Amino acid sequence: MIDPLPSLSALRAFEATARHLSMTQAAQELHVTPGAISLQIRDLEASLGVSLFERRTRQILLTAEGRDYFAALRTAFQLVREATASLTARRRGNALALTCTAGFATHWLLPRLQRFEDTHPDIDVRISASHRMFDFERDGIDLAIRHGLGGYEGLISERLVDDELVPVCSPAIAATLGDDPSPDLLAGYQLIHDVYRRDWQLWLAAAGATKVDASRGPIFSDGNGAFEAMKSGFGVALMRRSFIEKELAEGRLVAPFPLGLTSKLAYHLVYPGTALERPAVAAFRRWLLSEAKT
């Protein structure tokens, strides 16, 4: 049996009063009288069996229980507001929900997203950066960017960004490697790994390096950690070329070895067949495919 919740009007009265620390201001916000606010809060305290406010002359303060309850309610009300805003925006057709990995969001999508917002200021893009597999209908997702071979059952899949891994380092480390360095020189540097530890082994074999221990070096749980360690000068990391094109062009990072390791894997744009019926989703798909070609 589910425990009954306090009345919504009482919870709103408490949340507004706790936020303002004023029953008068709470009453003005909720368009009721201060007396009604006071009565609702007293009824709430009676039902909960605790005092939520310490009442002083011309002042009210939250008790310890009141502070804890307010923190939880504030989060709950904010979630309700965000869900309502998302629902109404989707009904108007100017919002979309996208899921992708944190690495893709950080290194590829977010640096480009301002261009979409400049040309479509009326479309609200909501990004969920996660490795978790989402259910489009259940989770309210319009588009997903997934890393793999493509061909997801029951979904449309379009190849977006190819996987080409290239060794990258800071300019300071590149200077110590010199011009046109031999891959075997990597034996003297830290090899930075993400969870795909075999990538270095494959690249070193393709490059003809015979003096480098591919298993050596720290492992980071995701690509962002490896990227930050490499950028700070900790060592050399294998990065997706498409993720770091701007940093390479501006000289903030260096790819001292031209060979890239290609793979059948890629980032794919994935969506159900009905997704493009919504103009906002169709517009964002067109933009993504256009960006991927540049």
Short mmCIF file of C-alpha atoms in Angstrom, two decimals:
data_model
loop_
_atom_site.label_atom_id
_atom_site.label_comp_id
_atom_site.label_asym_id
_atom_site.label_seq_id
_atom_site.Cartn_x
_atom_site.Cartn_y
_atom_site.Cartn_z
CA MET A 1 0.00 0.00 0.00
CA ILE A 2 1.37 3.43 -1.00
CA ASP A 3 1.51 5.99 1.81
CA PRO A 4 -0.75 8.99 1.07
CA LEU A 5 0.97 12.25 0.16
CA PRO A 6 0.19 15.56 1.87
CA SER A 7 -2.07 17.88 -0.12
CA LEU A 8 -0.39 19.61 -3.05
CA SER A 9 -1.66 23.03 -1.90
CA ALA A 10 -0.04 22.52 1.50
CA LEU A 11 3.25 21.45 -0.09
CA ARG A 12 3.21 24.49 -2.41
CA ALA A 13 2.49 26.76 0.57
CA PHE A 14 5.40 25.30 2.52
CA GLU A 15 7.82 25.39 -0.44
CA ALA A 16 7.02 29.02 -1.27
CA THR A 17 7.21 30.09 2.38
CA ALA A 18 10.51 28.28 2.92
CA ARG A 19 11.93 29.85 -0.22
CA HIS A 20 10.95 33.39 0.77
CA LEU A 21 11.05 32.86 4.56
CA SER A 22 7.91 34.95 4.47
CA MET A 23 4.26 33.89 4.54
CA THR A 24 3.26 37.26 3.11
CA GLN A 25 5.49 36.86 0.04
CA ALA A 26 4.39 33.24 -0.35
CA ALA A 27 0.76 34.36 -0.26
CA GLN A 28 1.43 36.97 -2.94
CA GLU A 29 3.10 34.38 -5.17
CA LEU A 30 0.28 31.86 -4.78
CA HIS A 31 -2.50 34.47 -4.89
CA VAL A 32 -4.00 33.58 -1.50
CA THR A 33 -4.09 35.30 1.89
CA PRO A 34 -1.31 34.98 4.50
CA GLY A 35 -3.89 33.40 6.78
CA ALA A 36 -4.51 30.64 4.24
CA ILE A 37 -0.77 29.99 3.97
CA SER A 38 -0.45 29.80 7.75
CA LEU A 39 -3.37 27.36 8.01
CA GLN A 40 -2.01 25.10 5.26
CA ILE A 41 1.41 24.95 6.89
CA ARG A 42 -0.06 24.15 10.32
CA ASP A 43 -2.14 21.36 8.77
CA LEU A 44 1.00 20.04 7.05
CA GLU A 45 2.98 20.11 10.31
CA ALA A 46 0.14 18.27 12.08
CA SER A 47 0.00 15.57 9.41
CA LEU A 48 3.78 15.10 9.46
CA GLY A 49 4.08 15.32 13.24
CA VAL A 50 6.99 17.80 13.10
CA SER A 51 7.52 21.55 13.29
CA LEU A 52 8.80 22.90 10.00
CA PHE A 53 9.26 26.51 11.10
CA GLU A 54 10.49 28.28 14.20
CA ARG A 55 8.15 31.24 14.62
CA ARG A 56 9.60 34.42 16.08
CA THR A 57 8.34 37.98 16.31
CA ARG A 58 8.11 39.22 12.72
CA GLN A 59 10.37 36.40 11.57
CA ILE A 60 10.17 32.70 10.72
CA LEU A 61 13.08 30.29 10.39
CA LEU A 62 13.24 26.74 9.15
CA THR A 63 13.82 24.04 11.73
CA ALA A 64 16.32 21.29 10.98
CA GLU A 65 13.45 19.07 9.79
CA GLY A 66 12.10 21.96 7.75
CA ARG A 67 15.45 22.52 6.01
CA ASP A 68 15.69 18.84 5.06
CA TYR A 69 12.11 18.75 3.83
CA PHE A 70 12.52 21.96 1.86
CA ALA A 71 15.67 20.67 0.13
CA ALA A 72 13.81 17.57 -1.05
CA LEU A 73 10.68 19.49 -2.09
CA ARG A 74 12.67 22.15 -3.91
CA THR A 75 14.27 19.45 -6.04
CA ALA A 76 10.93 17.75 -6.62
CA PHE A 77 9.20 20.98 -7.66
CA GLN A 78 12.09 21.86 -9.97
CA LEU A 79 11.78 18.46 -11.65
CA VAL A 80 8.07 19.05 -12.12
CA ARG A 81 8.74 22.50 -13.62
CA GLU A 82 11.37 21.10 -15.99
CA ALA A 83 9.14 18.20 -17.03
CA THR A 84 6.27 20.59 -17.67
CA ALA A 85 8.47 22.93 -19.70
CA SER A 86 9.79 20.00 -21.72
CA LEU A 87 6.30 18.64 -22.36
CA THR A 88 4.86 21.96 -23.48
CA ALA A 89 7.91 22.65 -25.64
CA ARG A 90 7.57 19.26 -27.34
CA ARG A 91 3.88 19.89 -27.95
CA ARG A 92 4.81 23.12 -29.69
CA GLY A 93 7.26 21.09 -31.79
CA ASN A 94 10.32 23.21 -30.96
CA ALA A 95 12.19 20.87 -28.60
CA LEU A 96 14.10 17.66 -29.11
CA ALA A 97 15.93 15.20 -26.88
CA LEU A 98 19.27 13.74 -27.94
CA THR A 99 21.42 11.14 -26.21
CA CYS A 100 25.13 10.56 -26.88
CA THR A 101 28.31 9.70 -24.99
CA ALA A 102 30.00 12.35 -22.88
CA GLY A 103 33.08 12.21 -25.13
CA PHE A 104 31.08 12.83 -28.29
CA ALA A 105 29.18 15.66 -26.62
CA THR A 106 32.32 17.34 -25.28
CA HIS A 107 34.66 17.02 -28.26
CA TRP A 108 32.39 17.00 -31.30
CA LEU A 109 28.85 18.21 -30.64
CA LEU A 110 29.15 21.08 -28.15
CA PRO A 111 31.88 22.98 -30.04
CA ARG A 112 29.55 23.04 -33.07
CA LEU A 113 26.17 23.45 -31.40
CA GLN A 114 26.23 27.25 -31.35
CA ARG A 115 26.00 27.23 -35.15
CA PHE A 116 22.73 25.32 -34.96
CA GLU A 117 21.37 27.62 -32.25
CA ASP A 118 22.28 30.68 -34.32
CA THR A 119 20.19 29.45 -37.26
CA HIS A 120 17.42 27.80 -35.20
CA PRO A 121 17.02 29.93 -32.05
CA ASP A 122 13.47 28.63 -31.57
CA ILE A 123 14.56 24.97 -31.19
CA ASP A 124 15.45 23.72 -27.72
CA VAL A 125 18.05 20.92 -27.87
CA ARG A 126 18.24 18.80 -24.73
CA ILE A 127 21.33 16.58 -24.51
CA SER A 128 21.68 13.56 -22.25
CA ALA A 129 25.37 12.58 -22.13
CA SER A 130 25.48 8.95 -21.08
CA HIS A 131 26.79 5.54 -22.11
CA ARG A 132 23.43 4.05 -21.10
CA MET A 133 21.23 2.62 -23.84
CA PHE A 134 17.94 4.52 -23.92
CA ASP A 135 14.52 3.39 -25.09
CA PHE A 136 13.28 6.02 -27.51
CA GLU A 137 9.60 5.84 -26.65
CA ARG A 138 9.86 5.13 -22.94
CA ASP A 139 12.56 7.73 -22.25
CA GLY A 140 11.23 10.40 -24.60
CA ILE A 141 14.34 10.39 -26.81
CA ASP A 142 14.14 11.71 -30.37
CA LEU A 143 17.67 11.03 -31.65
CA ALA A 144 20.65 9.03 -30.43
CA ILE A 145 24.29 9.01 -31.46
CA ARG A 146 25.73 5.56 -30.90
CA HIS A 147 29.18 4.12 -31.41
CA GLY A 148 29.29 0.83 -33.23
CA LEU A 149 28.79 -0.90 -36.56
CA GLY A 150 25.32 0.53 -37.25
CA GLY A 151 22.32 -1.51 -38.31
CA TYR A 152 20.23 -1.23 -35.14
CA GLU A 153 17.12 -3.40 -35.39
CA GLY A 154 13.89 -1.49 -35.89
CA LEU A 155 15.70 1.86 -36.15
CA ILE A 156 17.13 4.03 -38.90
CA SER A 157 20.92 4.35 -38.66
CA GLU A 158 23.04 6.87 -40.58
CA ARG A 159 26.84 6.92 -40.44
CA LEU A 160 27.90 10.24 -38.95
CA VAL A 161 31.56 10.34 -37.85
CA ASP A 162 34.20 7.77 -38.76
CA ASP A 163 36.63 6.35 -36.27
CA GLU A 164 40.25 7.25 -37.05
CA LEU A 165 42.58 7.14 -34.07
CA VAL A 166 45.80 9.14 -34.17
CA PRO A 167 48.49 9.64 -31.48
CA VAL A 168 48.22 13.14 -30.02
CA CYS A 169 50.22 15.06 -27.44
CA SER A 170 50.90 18.51 -26.09
CA PRO A 171 53.19 20.89 -28.05
CA ALA A 172 55.83 20.52 -25.31
CA ILE A 173 56.03 16.76 -25.75
CA ALA A 174 55.94 17.09 -29.54
CA ALA A 175 58.99 19.36 -29.36
CA THR A 176 60.97 16.64 -27.57
CA LEU A 177 60.01 14.09 -30.22
CA GLY A 178 61.42 16.24 -33.01
CA ASP A 179 60.44 16.32 -36.67
CA ASP A 180 59.27 13.13 -38.39
CA PRO A 181 59.88 10.94 -35.30
CA SER A 182 60.09 7.16 -35.39
CA PRO A 183 57.15 5.44 -33.67
CA ASP A 184 59.68 3.50 -31.57
CA LEU A 185 60.47 6.76 -29.75
CA LEU A 186 57.15 6.29 -27.91
CA ALA A 187 58.99 3.77 -25.71
CA GLY A 188 60.22 6.76 -23.72
CA TYR A 189 56.79 8.31 -23.12
CA GLN A 190 53.69 7.45 -21.17
CA LEU A 191 51.01 5.82 -23.31
CA ILE A 192 47.62 7.02 -22.11
CA HIS A 193 44.77 4.51 -22.46
CA ASP A 194 41.02 4.72 -22.16
CA VAL A 195 38.96 1.57 -21.60
CA TYR A 196 39.81 0.34 -25.13
CA ARG A 197 43.34 -0.67 -24.16
CA ARG A 198 43.93 -2.74 -27.31
CA ASP A 199 43.91 0.39 -29.51
CA TRP A 200 47.56 1.20 -28.78
CA GLN A 201 48.59 -2.35 -29.62
CA LEU A 202 46.84 -2.14 -33.00
CA TRP A 203 48.28 1.29 -33.82
CA LEU A 204 51.86 0.34 -32.89
CA ALA A 205 51.62 -2.80 -35.02
CA ALA A 206 50.32 -0.80 -37.98
CA ALA A 207 53.11 1.75 -37.52
CA GLY A 208 55.82 -0.95 -37.43
CA ALA A 209 56.95 -0.09 -33.91
CA THR A 210 58.81 -3.01 -32.28
CA LYS A 211 60.34 -1.41 -29.17
CA VAL A 212 57.22 -0.09 -27.42
CA ASP A 213 55.29 -1.94 -24.73
CA ALA A 214 51.67 -1.32 -25.70
CA SER A 215 50.37 -2.38 -22.27
CA ARG A 216 52.33 0.29 -20.40
CA GLY A 217 50.64 3.42 -19.07
CA PRO A 218 47.61 4.54 -17.08
CA ILE A 219 44.04 3.58 -18.00
CA PHE A 220 41.17 6.05 -17.73
CA SER A 221 37.56 4.99 -17.47
CA ASP A 222 36.51 7.21 -20.38
CA GLY A 223 37.96 9.22 -23.23
CA ASN A 224 37.55 12.54 -21.45
CA GLY A 225 39.96 11.51 -18.69
CA ALA A 226 42.54 10.36 -21.22
CA PHE A 227 42.11 13.61 -23.16
CA GLU A 228 42.65 15.82 -20.11
CA ALA A 229 45.73 13.86 -19.04
CA MET A 230 47.22 14.13 -22.53
CA LYS A 231 46.41 17.83 -22.82
CA SER A 232 48.17 18.52 -19.51
CA GLY A 233 51.38 16.95 -20.85
CA PHE A 234 51.18 13.64 -19.00
CA GLY A 235 51.85 11.57 -22.12
CA VAL A 236 50.60 10.56 -25.57
CA ALA A 237 47.01 9.42 -26.19
CA LEU A 238 45.15 7.95 -29.12
CA MET A 239 42.34 10.35 -29.99
CA ARG A 240 39.68 10.40 -32.68
CA ARG A 241 40.90 12.86 -35.29
CA SER A 242 37.41 14.30 -35.81
CA PHE A 243 37.24 15.20 -32.10
CA ILE A 244 40.40 17.32 -32.09
CA GLU A 245 40.50 18.97 -35.51
CA LYS A 246 40.19 22.48 -34.06
CA GLU A 247 42.91 21.94 -31.43
CA LEU A 248 45.24 20.54 -34.10
CA ALA A 249 44.54 23.42 -36.50
CA GLU A 250 45.19 25.99 -33.74
CA GLY A 251 48.38 24.26 -32.56
CA ARG A 252 47.09 23.56 -29.06
CA LEU A 253 47.63 19.84 -29.71
CA VAL A 254 50.01 18.04 -32.05
CA ALA A 255 49.72 14.76 -33.96
CA PRO A 256 53.44 13.94 -34.42
CA PHE A 257 52.76 10.68 -36.29
CA PRO A 258 50.63 11.01 -39.44
CA LEU A 259 49.37 7.42 -39.46
CA GLY A 260 45.78 7.02 -38.33
CA LEU A 261 44.21 3.76 -37.20
CA THR A 262 40.93 3.24 -39.04
CA SER A 263 38.13 0.99 -37.89
CA LYS A 264 34.80 -0.37 -39.08
CA LEU A 265 33.30 1.28 -36.03
CA ALA A 266 31.83 4.76 -36.30
CA TYR A 267 29.40 7.13 -34.65
CA HIS A 268 25.93 6.65 -36.08
CA LEU A 269 22.85 8.83 -35.88
CA VAL A 270 20.03 6.52 -34.81
CA TYR A 271 16.30 7.21 -34.58
CA PRO A 272 12.89 5.59 -35.03
CA GLY A 273 11.15 5.99 -38.35
CA THR A 274 8.55 8.38 -36.98
CA ALA A 275 11.06 10.82 -35.45
CA LEU A 276 11.43 13.01 -38.54
CA GLU A 277 7.73 13.78 -38.58
CA ARG A 278 8.57 16.53 -36.09
CA PRO A 279 10.12 19.56 -37.86
CA ALA A 280 12.60 20.29 -35.06
CA VAL A 281 14.01 16.76 -35.19
CA ALA A 282 14.21 16.82 -38.99
CA ALA A 283 16.05 20.15 -38.89
CA PHE A 284 18.58 18.92 -36.32
CA ARG A 285 19.21 15.73 -38.32
CA ARG A 286 19.92 17.77 -41.46
CA TRP A 287 22.30 19.99 -39.51
CA LEU A 288 24.15 17.04 -37.95
CA LEU A 289 24.71 15.38 -41.32
CA SER A 290 25.87 18.66 -42.82
CA GLU A 291 28.33 19.26 -39.96
CA ALA A 292 29.70 15.73 -40.30
CA LYS A 293 30.64 16.45 -43.95
CA THR A 294 32.64 19.59 -43.18
#
